mmCIF file of C-alpha atoms in Angstrom:
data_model
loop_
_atom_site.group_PDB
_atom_site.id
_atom_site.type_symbol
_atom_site.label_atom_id
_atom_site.label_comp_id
_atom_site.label_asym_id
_atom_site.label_seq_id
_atom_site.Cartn_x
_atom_site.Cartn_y
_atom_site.Cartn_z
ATOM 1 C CA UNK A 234 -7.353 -4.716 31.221
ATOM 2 C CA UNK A 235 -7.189 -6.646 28.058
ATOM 3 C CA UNK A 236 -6.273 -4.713 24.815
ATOM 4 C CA UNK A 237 -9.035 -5.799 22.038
ATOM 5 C CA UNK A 238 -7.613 -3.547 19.594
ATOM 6 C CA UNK A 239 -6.138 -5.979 16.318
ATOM 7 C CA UNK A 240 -2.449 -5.040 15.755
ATOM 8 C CA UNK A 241 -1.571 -2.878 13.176
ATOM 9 C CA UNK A 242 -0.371 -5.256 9.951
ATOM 10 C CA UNK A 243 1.729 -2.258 8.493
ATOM 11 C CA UNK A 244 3.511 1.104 9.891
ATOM 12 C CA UNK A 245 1.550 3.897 9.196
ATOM 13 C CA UNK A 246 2.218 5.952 6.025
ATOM 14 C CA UNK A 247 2.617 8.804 7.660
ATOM 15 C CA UNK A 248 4.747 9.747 10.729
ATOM 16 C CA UNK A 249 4.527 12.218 13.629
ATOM 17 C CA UNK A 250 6.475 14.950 14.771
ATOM 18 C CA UNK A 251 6.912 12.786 18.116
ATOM 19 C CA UNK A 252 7.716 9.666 16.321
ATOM 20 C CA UNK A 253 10.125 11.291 14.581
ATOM 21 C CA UNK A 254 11.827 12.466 17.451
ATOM 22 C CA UNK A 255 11.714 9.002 19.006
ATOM 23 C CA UNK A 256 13.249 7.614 16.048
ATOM 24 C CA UNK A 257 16.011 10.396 16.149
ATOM 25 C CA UNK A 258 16.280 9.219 19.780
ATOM 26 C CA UNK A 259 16.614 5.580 19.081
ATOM 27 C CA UNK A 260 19.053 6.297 16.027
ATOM 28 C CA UNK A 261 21.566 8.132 18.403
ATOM 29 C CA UNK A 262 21.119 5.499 21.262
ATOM 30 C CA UNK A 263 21.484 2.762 18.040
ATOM 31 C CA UNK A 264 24.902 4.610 16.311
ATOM 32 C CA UNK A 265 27.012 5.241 19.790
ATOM 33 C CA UNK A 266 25.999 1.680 21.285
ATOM 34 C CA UNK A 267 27.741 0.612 17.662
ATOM 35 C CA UNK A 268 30.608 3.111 18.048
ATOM 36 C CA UNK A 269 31.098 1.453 21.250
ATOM 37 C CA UNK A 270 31.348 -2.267 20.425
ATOM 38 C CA UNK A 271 33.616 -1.255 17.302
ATOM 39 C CA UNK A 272 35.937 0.605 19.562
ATOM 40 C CA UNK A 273 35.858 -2.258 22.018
ATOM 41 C CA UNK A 274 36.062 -4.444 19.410
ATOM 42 C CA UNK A 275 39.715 -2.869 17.887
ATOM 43 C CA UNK A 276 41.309 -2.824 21.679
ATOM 44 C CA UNK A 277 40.712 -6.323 22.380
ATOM 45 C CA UNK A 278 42.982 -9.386 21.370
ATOM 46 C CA UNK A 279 41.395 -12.458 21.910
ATOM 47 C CA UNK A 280 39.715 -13.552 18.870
ATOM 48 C CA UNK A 281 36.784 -14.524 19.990
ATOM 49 C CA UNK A 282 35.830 -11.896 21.530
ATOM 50 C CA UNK A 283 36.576 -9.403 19.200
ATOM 51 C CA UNK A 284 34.544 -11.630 16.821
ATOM 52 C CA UNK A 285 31.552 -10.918 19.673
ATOM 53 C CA UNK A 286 31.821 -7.443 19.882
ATOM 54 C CA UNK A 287 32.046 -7.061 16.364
ATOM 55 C CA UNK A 288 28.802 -8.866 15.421
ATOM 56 C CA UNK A 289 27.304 -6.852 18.078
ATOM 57 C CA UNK A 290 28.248 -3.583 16.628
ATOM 58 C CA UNK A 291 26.980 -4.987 13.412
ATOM 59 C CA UNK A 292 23.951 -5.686 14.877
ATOM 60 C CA UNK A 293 23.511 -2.642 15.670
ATOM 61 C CA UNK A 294 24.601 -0.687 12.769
ATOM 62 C CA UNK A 295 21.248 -2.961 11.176
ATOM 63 C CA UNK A 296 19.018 -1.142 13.423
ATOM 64 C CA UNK A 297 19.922 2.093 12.812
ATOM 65 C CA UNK A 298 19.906 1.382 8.800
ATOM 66 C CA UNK A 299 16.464 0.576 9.269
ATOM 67 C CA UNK A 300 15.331 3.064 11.731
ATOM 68 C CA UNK A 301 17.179 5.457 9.262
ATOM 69 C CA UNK A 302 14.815 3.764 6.348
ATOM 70 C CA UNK A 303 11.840 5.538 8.495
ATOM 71 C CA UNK A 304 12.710 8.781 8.207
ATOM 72 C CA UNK A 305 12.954 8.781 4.514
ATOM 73 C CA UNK A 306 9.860 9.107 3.899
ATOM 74 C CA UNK A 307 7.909 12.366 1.812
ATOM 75 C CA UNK A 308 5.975 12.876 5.292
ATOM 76 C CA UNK A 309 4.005 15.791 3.512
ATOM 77 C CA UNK A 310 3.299 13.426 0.474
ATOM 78 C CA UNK A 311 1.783 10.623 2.941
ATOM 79 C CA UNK A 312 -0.008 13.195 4.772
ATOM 80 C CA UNK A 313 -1.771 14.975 1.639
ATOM 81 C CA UNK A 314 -2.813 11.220 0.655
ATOM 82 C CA UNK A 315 -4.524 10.903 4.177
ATOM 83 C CA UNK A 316 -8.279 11.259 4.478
ATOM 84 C CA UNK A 317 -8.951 14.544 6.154
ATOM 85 C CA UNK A 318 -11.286 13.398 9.009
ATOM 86 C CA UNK A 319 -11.873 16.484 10.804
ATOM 87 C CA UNK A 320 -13.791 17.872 7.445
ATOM 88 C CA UNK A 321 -15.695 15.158 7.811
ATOM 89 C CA UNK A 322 -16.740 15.264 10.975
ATOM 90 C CA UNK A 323 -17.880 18.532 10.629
ATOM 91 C CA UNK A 324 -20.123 18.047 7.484
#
């Protein structure tokens, strides 16, 4: 079944309760992956790969800085600015 549906250009401004617990999910899976690679990373001798699993762990230290950039966000702000469609629909 083909999805006709455009994508979505930009996030939207506000977030839900389960997105934010899928961030929080994806932050914790994001911060011990990197807590791994950087311990990895300080057992290891050979050069190289200590190199490798330290741009790895920097990798993903970046994705949880920018997952973390999605939950700071005034959520009741965004929300208040959101047309209320169920008023409406019922007028």
């Amino acid at each position: 079944m083909p999805n006709n549906q455009p994508p979505i250009p930009n996030p939207p401004r506000a977030i839900t309760t389960k997105d934010i617990l899928y961030i929080k999910d994806a932050l914790s899976w994001e911060l011990l992956t990197f807590k791994k690679f950087h311990f990895m990373a300080n057992q290891i001798q050979n050069p190289q790969f200590k190199e490798a699993l330290n741009k790895a762990g920097q990798m993903h230290q970046n994705h949880y800085q920018r997952l973390l950039t999605h939950l700071q966000v005034d959520n009741n702000t965004a929300l208040a600015n959101l047309p209320n469609t169920q008023q409406q629909q019922q007028q």
